[in-house]
mmCIF file of C-alpha atoms in Angstrom:
data_model
loop_
_atom_site.group_PDB
_atom_site.id
_atom_site.type_symbol
_atom_site.label_atom_id
_atom_site.label_comp_id
_atom_site.label_asym_id
_atom_site.label_seq_id
_atom_site.Cartn_x
_atom_site.Cartn_y
_atom_site.Cartn_z
ATOM 1 C CA MET A 1 94.843 -31.293 64.508
ATOM 2 C CA THR A 2 95.642 -31.122 60.827
ATOM 3 C CA SER A 3 99.337 -31.026 61.519
ATOM 4 C CA SER A 4 99.001 -34.165 63.743
ATOM 5 C CA LEU A 5 97.096 -35.890 60.790
ATOM 6 C CA SER A 6 99.673 -34.991 58.183
ATOM 7 C CA LYS A 7 102.391 -36.293 60.473
ATOM 8 C CA SER A 8 100.582 -39.649 60.982
ATOM 9 C CA ASP A 9 99.840 -39.851 57.215
ATOM 10 C CA LYS A 10 103.678 -39.094 56.567
ATOM 11 C CA LYS A 11 104.619 -41.908 58.935
ATOM 12 C CA LYS A 12 102.355 -44.391 57.279
ATOM 13 C CA VAL A 13 103.829 -43.598 53.791
ATOM 14 C CA LEU A 14 107.382 -43.748 55.210
ATOM 15 C CA ASP A 15 106.507 -47.091 56.856
ATOM 16 C CA PHE A 16 104.940 -48.515 53.598
ATOM 17 C CA ALA A 17 107.950 -47.403 51.558
ATOM 18 C CA ALA A 18 110.436 -49.118 54.071
ATOM 19 C CA TRP A 19 108.581 -52.402 53.910
ATOM 20 C CA SER A 20 108.241 -52.114 50.045
ATOM 21 C CA PHE A 21 111.928 -51.529 49.756
ATOM 22 C CA ASN A 22 112.814 -54.435 52.071
ATOM 23 C CA ILE A 23 110.362 -56.892 50.419
ATOM 24 C CA SER A 24 111.288 -55.933 46.804
ATOM 25 C CA THR A 25 115.058 -56.207 47.366
ATOM 26 C CA SER A 26 114.837 -59.388 49.542
ATOM 27 C CA VAL A 27 112.659 -61.315 46.931
ATOM 28 C CA GLY A 28 114.849 -59.877 44.147
ATOM 29 C CA ILE A 29 118.056 -61.163 45.671
ATOM 30 C CA ILE A 30 116.635 -64.555 46.420
ATOM 31 C CA MET A 31 115.593 -64.963 42.571
ATOM 32 C CA VAL A 32 119.088 -63.740 41.670
ATOM 33 C CA ASN A 33 120.948 -65.995 43.994
ATOM 34 C CA LYS A 34 118.800 -68.928 42.985
ATOM 35 C CA ALA A 35 119.929 -68.303 39.300
ATOM 36 C CA LEU A 36 123.608 -67.792 40.473
ATOM 37 C CA MET A 37 123.731 -71.012 42.596
ATOM 38 C CA ALA A 38 121.402 -73.398 40.880
ATOM 39 C CA THR A 39 122.176 -72.491 37.154
ATOM 40 C CA TYR A 40 125.720 -71.276 37.341
ATOM 41 C CA GLY A 41 126.948 -73.420 40.143
ATOM 42 C CA PHE A 42 128.230 -70.657 42.529
ATOM 43 C CA SER A 43 127.400 -72.504 45.804
ATOM 44 C CA PHE A 44 129.715 -70.474 48.089
ATOM 45 C CA ALA A 45 127.013 -68.684 50.143
ATOM 46 C CA THR A 46 129.084 -67.525 53.069
ATOM 47 C CA THR A 47 131.762 -65.976 50.874
ATOM 48 C CA LEU A 48 128.994 -64.313 48.809
ATOM 49 C CA THR A 49 127.594 -62.772 51.975
ATOM 50 C CA GLY A 50 131.061 -61.339 52.486
ATOM 51 C CA LEU A 51 131.068 -59.829 49.084
ATOM 52 C CA HIS A 52 127.569 -58.438 49.762
ATOM 53 C CA PHE A 53 129.187 -56.449 52.692
ATOM 54 C CA VAL A 54 131.949 -55.250 50.673
ATOM 55 C CA THR A 55 129.660 -53.477 48.297
ATOM 56 C CA THR A 56 127.533 -52.219 51.325
ATOM 57 C CA THR A 57 130.769 -50.939 52.964
ATOM 58 C CA LEU A 58 131.590 -49.044 49.527
ATOM 59 C CA MET A 59 127.795 -47.528 49.591
ATOM 60 C CA THR A 60 128.428 -46.264 53.188
ATOM 61 C CA ILE A 61 131.875 -44.776 52.233
ATOM 62 C CA VAL A 62 130.094 -42.958 49.211
ATOM 63 C CA PHE A 63 127.437 -41.636 51.314
ATOM 64 C CA ARG A 64 129.852 -40.330 54.023
ATOM 65 C CA TRP A 65 131.799 -38.698 51.202
ATOM 66 C CA LEU A 66 128.649 -36.992 49.867
ATOM 67 C CA GLY A 67 127.807 -35.688 53.205
ATOM 68 C CA LEU A 68 124.470 -37.956 53.427
ATOM 69 C CA SER A 69 125.915 -39.772 56.501
ATOM 70 C CA GLN A 70 127.301 -38.015 59.669
ATOM 71 C CA PRO A 71 130.258 -39.194 61.884
ATOM 72 C CA SER A 72 128.959 -41.265 64.736
ATOM 73 C CA HIS A 73 130.345 -43.536 67.545
ATOM 74 C CA LEU A 74 129.920 -47.194 68.318
ATOM 75 C CA PRO A 75 131.933 -48.781 71.135
ATOM 76 C CA VAL A 76 134.277 -51.469 69.955
ATOM 77 C CA ALA A 77 132.707 -54.083 72.392
ATOM 78 C CA ASP A 78 129.220 -53.468 71.128
ATOM 79 C CA LEU A 79 130.591 -53.789 67.394
ATOM 80 C CA ILE A 80 132.267 -57.091 68.250
ATOM 81 C CA LYS A 81 129.076 -58.380 69.773
ATOM 82 C CA PHE A 82 127.017 -57.460 66.859
ATOM 83 C CA VAL A 83 129.459 -58.950 64.346
ATOM 84 C CA VAL A 84 129.633 -62.307 66.231
ATOM 85 C CA PHE A 85 125.905 -62.589 66.377
ATOM 86 C CA SER A 86 125.605 -61.634 62.724
ATOM 87 C CA ASN A 87 128.245 -64.006 61.524
ATOM 88 C CA LEU A 88 126.984 -66.927 63.581
ATOM 89 C CA SER A 89 123.485 -66.202 62.180
ATOM 90 C CA ILE A 90 124.788 -66.391 58.561
ATOM 91 C CA VAL A 91 126.975 -69.513 59.090
ATOM 92 C CA GLY A 92 124.368 -71.057 61.320
ATOM 93 C CA MET A 93 121.597 -70.759 58.714
ATOM 94 C CA ASN A 94 123.874 -72.205 55.954
ATOM 95 C CA VAL A 95 124.938 -75.243 58.088
ATOM 96 C CA SER A 96 121.376 -75.746 59.219
ATOM 97 C CA LEU A 97 120.155 -75.993 55.690
ATOM 98 C CA MET A 98 122.897 -78.477 54.994
ATOM 99 C CA TRP A 99 122.469 -80.661 58.013
ATOM 100 C CA ASN A 100 118.641 -80.565 58.294
ATOM 101 C CA SER A 101 115.645 -81.571 56.200
ATOM 102 C CA VAL A 102 114.020 -78.515 54.324
ATOM 103 C CA GLY A 103 111.054 -78.920 56.688
ATOM 104 C CA PHE A 104 112.998 -78.695 59.855
ATOM 105 C CA TYR A 105 114.979 -75.862 58.526
ATOM 106 C CA GLN A 106 111.695 -73.891 57.931
ATOM 107 C CA ILE A 107 110.462 -74.825 61.351
ATOM 108 C CA ALA A 108 113.767 -73.432 62.802
ATOM 109 C CA LYS A 109 113.236 -70.111 60.828
ATOM 110 C CA LEU A 110 109.705 -69.852 62.303
ATOM 111 C CA CYS A 111 111.097 -70.233 65.772
ATOM 112 C CA MET A 112 112.871 -66.902 65.261
ATOM 113 C CA ILE A 113 109.551 -65.079 65.912
ATOM 114 C CA PRO A 114 109.071 -66.596 69.537
ATOM 115 C CA ALA A 115 112.752 -66.068 70.097
ATOM 116 C CA SER A 116 112.466 -62.368 69.285
ATOM 117 C CA CYS A 117 109.292 -62.021 71.290
ATOM 118 C CA LEU A 118 111.227 -63.459 74.378
ATOM 119 C CA LEU A 119 114.057 -61.036 73.917
ATOM 120 C CA GLU A 120 111.789 -58.212 73.834
ATOM 121 C CA VAL A 121 109.809 -59.329 76.825
ATOM 122 C CA VAL A 122 112.834 -59.962 78.882
ATOM 123 C CA PHE A 123 115.116 -57.009 77.951
ATOM 124 C CA ASP A 124 112.523 -54.240 77.072
ATOM 125 C CA HIS A 125 109.567 -55.521 79.195
ATOM 126 C CA VAL A 126 107.334 -55.391 76.168
ATOM 127 C CA HIS A 127 103.762 -56.559 76.594
ATOM 128 C CA TYR A 128 101.642 -57.990 73.911
ATOM 129 C CA SER A 129 97.905 -58.033 73.774
ATOM 130 C CA ARG A 130 95.927 -61.318 73.343
ATOM 131 C CA ASP A 131 95.063 -60.272 69.675
ATOM 132 C CA THR A 132 98.744 -59.573 69.018
ATOM 133 C CA LYS A 133 99.752 -63.003 70.247
ATOM 134 C CA LEU A 134 96.979 -64.836 68.458
ATOM 135 C CA SER A 135 97.853 -63.032 65.161
ATOM 136 C CA ILE A 136 101.435 -64.186 65.471
ATOM 137 C CA MET A 137 100.299 -67.685 65.875
ATOM 138 C CA VAL A 138 98.047 -67.530 62.664
ATOM 139 C CA VAL A 139 101.121 -66.258 60.767
ATOM 140 C CA LEU A 140 103.323 -69.199 62.277
ATOM 141 C CA ILE A 141 100.736 -71.740 61.327
ATOM 142 C CA GLY A 142 100.063 -70.299 57.943
ATOM 143 C CA VAL A 143 103.764 -70.320 57.152
ATOM 144 C CA ALA A 144 104.344 -73.673 58.495
ATOM 145 C CA VAL A 145 101.346 -75.112 56.337
ATOM 146 C CA CYS A 146 102.703 -73.948 53.173
ATOM 147 C CA THR A 147 106.435 -74.392 53.708
ATOM 148 C CA VAL A 148 106.934 -77.355 55.991
ATOM 149 C CA THR A 149 106.961 -80.865 54.372
ATOM 150 C CA ASP A 150 109.328 -83.419 55.345
ATOM 151 C CA VAL A 151 110.685 -83.089 59.002
ATOM 152 C CA SER A 152 113.646 -85.077 60.198
ATOM 153 C CA VAL A 153 115.855 -84.181 63.013
ATOM 154 C CA ASN A 154 119.417 -85.081 64.044
ATOM 155 C CA ALA A 155 121.780 -83.927 66.823
ATOM 156 C CA LYS A 156 124.248 -81.977 64.817
ATOM 157 C CA GLY A 157 121.340 -80.387 62.748
ATOM 158 C CA LEU A 158 119.419 -79.389 65.878
ATOM 159 C CA ALA A 159 122.553 -77.811 67.290
ATOM 160 C CA ALA A 160 123.168 -75.767 64.171
ATOM 161 C CA ALA A 161 119.465 -74.739 64.104
ATOM 162 C CA VAL A 162 119.470 -73.661 67.722
ATOM 163 C CA ILE A 163 122.618 -71.500 67.156
ATOM 164 C CA ALA A 164 121.193 -69.969 63.849
ATOM 165 C CA VAL A 165 117.791 -69.064 65.557
ATOM 166 C CA TRP A 166 119.200 -67.384 68.580
ATOM 167 C CA SER A 167 121.991 -65.653 66.831
ATOM 168 C CA THR A 168 119.597 -64.237 64.236
ATOM 169 C CA ALA A 169 117.264 -63.197 66.888
ATOM 170 C CA LEU A 170 119.987 -61.445 68.861
ATOM 171 C CA GLN A 171 121.406 -59.781 65.878
ATOM 172 C CA GLN A 172 117.983 -58.356 64.982
ATOM 173 C CA TYR A 173 117.265 -57.232 68.321
ATOM 174 C CA TYR A 174 120.688 -55.615 68.558
ATOM 175 C CA VAL A 175 120.099 -53.601 65.446
ATOM 176 C CA HIS A 176 116.966 -51.884 67.135
ATOM 177 C CA PHE A 177 118.923 -51.682 70.536
ATOM 178 C CA LEU A 178 122.091 -49.959 69.037
ATOM 179 C CA GLN A 179 120.020 -47.541 67.031
ATOM 180 C CA ARG A 180 118.153 -46.421 70.253
ATOM 181 C CA LYS A 181 120.990 -46.496 72.706
ATOM 182 C CA TYR A 182 123.580 -44.591 70.574
ATOM 183 C CA SER A 183 121.070 -42.458 68.330
ATOM 184 C CA LEU A 184 122.351 -44.092 65.195
ATOM 185 C CA ASN A 185 120.430 -44.054 61.963
ATOM 186 C CA SER A 186 120.628 -46.925 59.511
ATOM 187 C CA PHE A 187 123.409 -45.415 57.490
ATOM 188 C CA ASN A 188 125.624 -44.854 60.590
ATOM 189 C CA LEU A 189 125.158 -48.340 61.972
ATOM 190 C CA LEU A 190 125.911 -49.917 58.507
ATOM 191 C CA GLY A 191 128.875 -47.656 58.357
ATOM 192 C CA HIS A 192 130.260 -49.221 61.517
ATOM 193 C CA THR A 193 129.202 -52.973 61.092
ATOM 194 C CA ALA A 194 129.454 -53.571 57.233
ATOM 195 C CA PRO A 195 133.426 -53.168 57.042
ATOM 196 C CA ALA A 196 133.819 -55.579 60.076
ATOM 197 C CA GLN A 197 131.324 -58.155 58.671
ATOM 198 C CA ALA A 198 132.936 -57.878 55.043
ATOM 199 C CA GLY A 199 136.499 -58.664 56.481
ATOM 200 C CA SER A 200 135.522 -61.377 58.904
ATOM 201 C CA LEU A 201 133.270 -63.194 56.507
ATOM 202 C CA LEU A 202 135.916 -63.036 53.704
ATOM 203 C CA LEU A 203 138.414 -64.288 55.965
ATOM 204 C CA VAL A 204 136.176 -67.316 57.247
ATOM 205 C CA GLY A 205 133.901 -67.737 54.342
ATOM 206 C CA PRO A 206 136.000 -69.705 51.895
ATOM 207 C CA PHE A 207 136.866 -72.368 54.583
ATOM 208 C CA VAL A 208 133.337 -72.470 55.689
ATOM 209 C CA ASP A 209 131.928 -72.908 52.237
ATOM 210 C CA TYR A 210 134.792 -75.668 51.602
ATOM 211 C CA LEU A 211 133.498 -77.581 54.681
ATOM 212 C CA LEU A 212 130.010 -77.278 53.494
ATOM 213 C CA THR A 213 130.402 -77.848 49.724
ATOM 214 C CA GLY A 214 133.729 -79.669 49.497
ATOM 215 C CA LYS A 215 134.589 -77.042 46.703
ATOM 216 C CA ARG A 216 137.057 -74.186 46.681
ATOM 217 C CA VAL A 217 135.914 -70.747 45.648
ATOM 218 C CA ASP A 218 139.289 -69.900 44.135
ATOM 219 C CA HIS A 219 138.825 -72.842 41.734
ATOM 220 C CA PHE A 220 135.375 -71.631 40.452
ATOM 221 C CA GLY A 221 135.165 -71.051 36.715
ATOM 222 C CA PHE A 222 133.568 -67.658 36.307
ATOM 223 C CA THR A 223 131.720 -66.967 33.005
ATOM 224 C CA SER A 224 130.443 -63.681 31.956
ATOM 225 C CA LEU A 225 126.816 -64.547 33.013
ATOM 226 C CA ALA A 226 128.008 -65.875 36.344
ATOM 227 C CA THR A 227 129.884 -62.716 36.852
ATOM 228 C CA PHE A 228 126.871 -60.624 35.883
ATOM 229 C CA PHE A 229 124.581 -62.508 38.374
ATOM 230 C CA LEU A 230 127.404 -62.124 41.068
ATOM 231 C CA THR A 231 127.608 -58.522 40.581
ATOM 232 C CA LEU A 232 123.795 -58.015 40.422
ATOM 233 C CA SER A 233 123.524 -59.988 43.732
ATOM 234 C CA CYS A 234 126.063 -57.611 45.427
ATOM 235 C CA ILE A 235 124.241 -54.525 44.203
ATOM 236 C CA ILE A 236 120.887 -55.755 45.347
ATOM 237 C CA ALA A 237 122.453 -56.668 48.586
ATOM 238 C CA ILE A 238 123.054 -52.933 49.335
ATOM 239 C CA GLY A 239 119.331 -52.545 49.433
ATOM 240 C CA VAL A 240 118.585 -55.585 51.432
ATOM 241 C CA ASN A 241 121.132 -54.648 54.190
ATOM 242 C CA LEU A 242 120.011 -50.988 54.262
ATOM 243 C CA SER A 243 116.357 -51.875 54.248
ATOM 244 C CA GLN A 244 116.733 -54.326 57.144
ATOM 245 C CA PHE A 245 118.328 -51.827 59.247
ATOM 246 C CA ILE A 246 115.675 -49.112 58.355
ATOM 247 C CA CYS A 247 112.596 -51.604 59.037
ATOM 248 C CA ILE A 248 114.022 -52.874 62.338
ATOM 249 C CA GLY A 249 114.903 -49.273 63.408
ATOM 250 C CA ARG A 250 111.341 -47.971 62.557
ATOM 251 C CA PHE A 251 109.596 -51.032 64.148
ATOM 252 C CA SER A 252 111.140 -53.956 66.062
ATOM 253 C CA ALA A 253 112.679 -57.256 65.446
ATOM 254 C CA VAL A 254 109.416 -59.068 66.065
ATOM 255 C CA SER A 255 107.450 -56.925 63.563
ATOM 256 C CA PHE A 256 110.314 -57.304 61.064
ATOM 257 C CA GLN A 257 109.965 -61.155 61.455
ATOM 258 C CA VAL A 258 106.172 -61.311 61.456
ATOM 259 C CA LEU A 259 105.580 -58.985 58.342
ATOM 260 C CA GLY A 260 108.803 -60.292 56.811
ATOM 261 C CA HIS A 261 107.068 -63.504 56.081
ATOM 262 C CA MET A 262 105.305 -61.775 53.286
ATOM 263 C CA LYS A 263 108.541 -62.380 51.491
ATOM 264 C CA THR A 264 107.950 -66.094 51.972
ATOM 265 C CA VAL A 265 104.671 -65.920 50.433
ATOM 266 C CA LEU A 266 105.862 -63.840 47.483
ATOM 267 C CA VAL A 267 108.919 -66.077 46.763
ATOM 268 C CA LEU A 268 106.646 -69.091 46.653
ATOM 269 C CA SER A 269 104.080 -67.333 44.346
ATOM 270 C CA LEU A 270 106.813 -66.173 42.027
ATOM 271 C CA GLY A 271 108.448 -69.627 42.050
ATOM 272 C CA PHE A 272 105.133 -71.063 41.006
ATOM 273 C CA LEU A 273 104.789 -68.380 38.326
ATOM 274 C CA PHE A 274 108.247 -68.499 36.823
ATOM 275 C CA PHE A 275 109.446 -72.102 37.558
ATOM 276 C CA GLY A 276 106.205 -74.046 37.151
ATOM 277 C CA LYS A 277 103.297 -75.055 39.334
ATOM 278 C CA GLU A 278 104.895 -78.310 40.641
ATOM 279 C CA GLY A 279 104.108 -78.456 44.450
ATOM 280 C CA LEU A 280 101.249 -76.130 44.214
ATOM 281 C CA ASN A 281 98.219 -77.505 46.002
ATOM 282 C CA PHE A 282 95.395 -76.686 48.383
ATOM 283 C CA GLN A 283 97.614 -76.988 51.350
ATOM 284 C CA VAL A 284 100.166 -74.533 49.952
ATOM 285 C CA VAL A 285 97.344 -72.014 49.059
ATOM 286 C CA LEU A 286 95.513 -72.409 52.408
ATOM 287 C CA GLY A 287 98.946 -71.767 54.206
ATOM 288 C CA MET A 288 99.564 -68.619 52.175
ATOM 289 C CA ILE A 289 95.995 -67.358 52.769
ATOM 290 C CA LEU A 290 96.325 -67.853 56.640
ATOM 291 C CA ALA A 291 99.857 -66.280 56.691
ATOM 292 C CA VAL A 292 98.538 -63.079 54.734
ATOM 293 C CA VAL A 293 95.448 -62.892 57.133
ATOM 294 C CA GLY A 294 97.630 -63.200 60.151
ATOM 295 C CA MET A 295 99.912 -60.442 58.895
ATOM 296 C CA ILE A 296 97.022 -58.168 58.430
ATOM 297 C CA TRP A 297 95.680 -58.965 61.819
ATOM 298 C CA TYR A 298 99.128 -58.414 63.444
ATOM 299 C CA GLY A 299 99.448 -55.049 61.766
ATOM 300 C CA ASN A 300 96.086 -53.995 63.120
ATOM 301 C CA ALA A 301 96.380 -55.458 66.417
ATOM 302 C CA SER A 302 99.890 -54.269 67.252
ATOM 303 C CA ALA A 303 99.062 -50.668 66.147
ATOM 304 C CA LYS A 304 96.044 -50.447 68.588
ATOM 305 C CA PRO A 305 96.692 -48.925 72.234
ATOM 306 C CA GLY A 306 98.013 -51.740 74.395
ATOM 307 C CA GLY A 307 98.484 -54.043 71.332
ATOM 308 C CA LYS A 308 102.211 -53.920 71.957
ATOM 309 C CA GLU A 309 103.694 -51.583 74.603
ATOM 310 C CA ARG A 310 107.161 -50.995 75.763
ATOM 311 C CA ARG A 311 107.055 -50.571 79.553
ATOM 312 C CA SER A 312 110.513 -49.380 80.170
ATOM 313 C CA VAL A 313 113.370 -47.450 78.379
ATOM 314 C CA LEU A 314 117.012 -48.399 77.966
ATOM 315 C CA PRO A 315 118.604 -49.029 81.462
ATOM 316 C CA VAL A 316 120.385 -45.943 82.957
ATOM 317 C CA ARG A 317 123.792 -46.650 83.883
ATOM 318 C CA SER A 318 124.158 -44.121 86.693
ATOM 319 C CA GLU A 319 122.122 -42.962 89.609
ATOM 320 C CA LYS A 320 120.219 -39.769 88.759
ATOM 321 C CA PRO A 321 117.515 -37.732 90.589
ATOM 322 C CA LYS A 322 113.926 -38.815 89.911
ATOM 323 C CA GLU A 323 113.233 -35.434 88.029
ATOM 324 C CA ALA A 324 116.183 -36.145 85.655
ATOM 325 C CA LEU A 325 114.816 -39.747 84.932
ATOM 326 C CA ASP A 326 111.449 -38.395 84.289
ATOM 327 C CA GLU A 327 112.662 -35.863 81.937
ATOM 328 C CA LYS A 328 114.797 -38.574 80.096
ATOM 329 C CA ASP A 329 111.778 -40.891 79.907
ATOM 330 C CA GLY A 330 109.704 -37.958 78.295
ATOM 331 C CA SER A 331 112.421 -37.191 75.687
ATOM 332 C CA GLU A 332 112.836 -40.885 74.383
ATOM 333 C CA LYS A 333 109.057 -41.635 73.841
#
C-alpha cells in the first residue's frame, strides 16, 4: 500500500514538473519573441520556427552523444505525415493571424480543443464524462470572454483557420499516437522529427515570410540586441519543444490544450504587469477566473474513474488468437 501511494505521489510530482516546464518555457518564449518582433523588427515567424528546430536538433544530437537518448525507429511514412501536419500547423497559424481579425484568430485557437476531442473519440474511442465535457466548456467560455474582441471573417481567412486548427490537432494527436505505437520517449521522437522540421521550415520559411510580410530575411539588419534575443528565443525553444512532447506523451492532446490555456491567462497577466493595464477590465478578469476554474474542474473531473476513459488500444495489424490479444491489452494499460 505504501509503495502504491509513493508511486502515485511520484507521478503527481512528475506531472506537475512537466506542466511547469511547459508553461514557463512557453510563456518565456512568447515574451522574448514579442520583444524580438515588436521591438527589433524580426517579423519572420516561419524562419524563426525553423531556427528553433535547428537548436532542438543540436540538443538531440548532444543527448545521443552523452548516451541519454537510445537509438529508435520511426518509419519514414509516419515521419513524413508528422512533418506535414506540423508544418501546416505552423504556417497555417501564421497565415490565419495575418488574414483574420485577432478575435477570429482566438476563436480558431479555441476550436482546437473540440477538434482534438473528436480525434480521440473517433480514433481511440475515448469516452468523456458529463463533468469533463462541462469543464471543457467552462474553459472555452472563459478564454473566449477574456481574449475574443472584434470578430470579422473572410473566405481566405476562414480557409487558413480551418487548416491551422485541424493540422495542429492532428500534429498533437500524432505525438501521443507515435509515442505509444513505437514506444518512443520524448527525446527519441524529437530526434526523428526535429531535423526534418528544421530542414523543411528553413527551406520554405523565407518564402512564406516574404509572402506574409513583404520583407526578405536575408536583408534584415541584425544588431547585437536583436541577435541576443534571437539566440535566447532559440535556446528557450528547446524547452518548449521538449516539454510539449513530454506533456502530450504523459497526458493527451486534449489535456495539453485545456490545461495549456493557463499559458494564455499568464501571458495576459504578465502583459498587464509589464506593458501597462490598457485593456484590463471586468470582462477580462471574469474570463480569466472562469478559465482557471474550468481548468481546475477539468483536472479533477478527468482524473476521476470514468472521467476520461480509453476504451480500446491501438489497432492490431495481424490476426492473433484471443489469448494473445488479451495478453497485449494487459501489457499496454
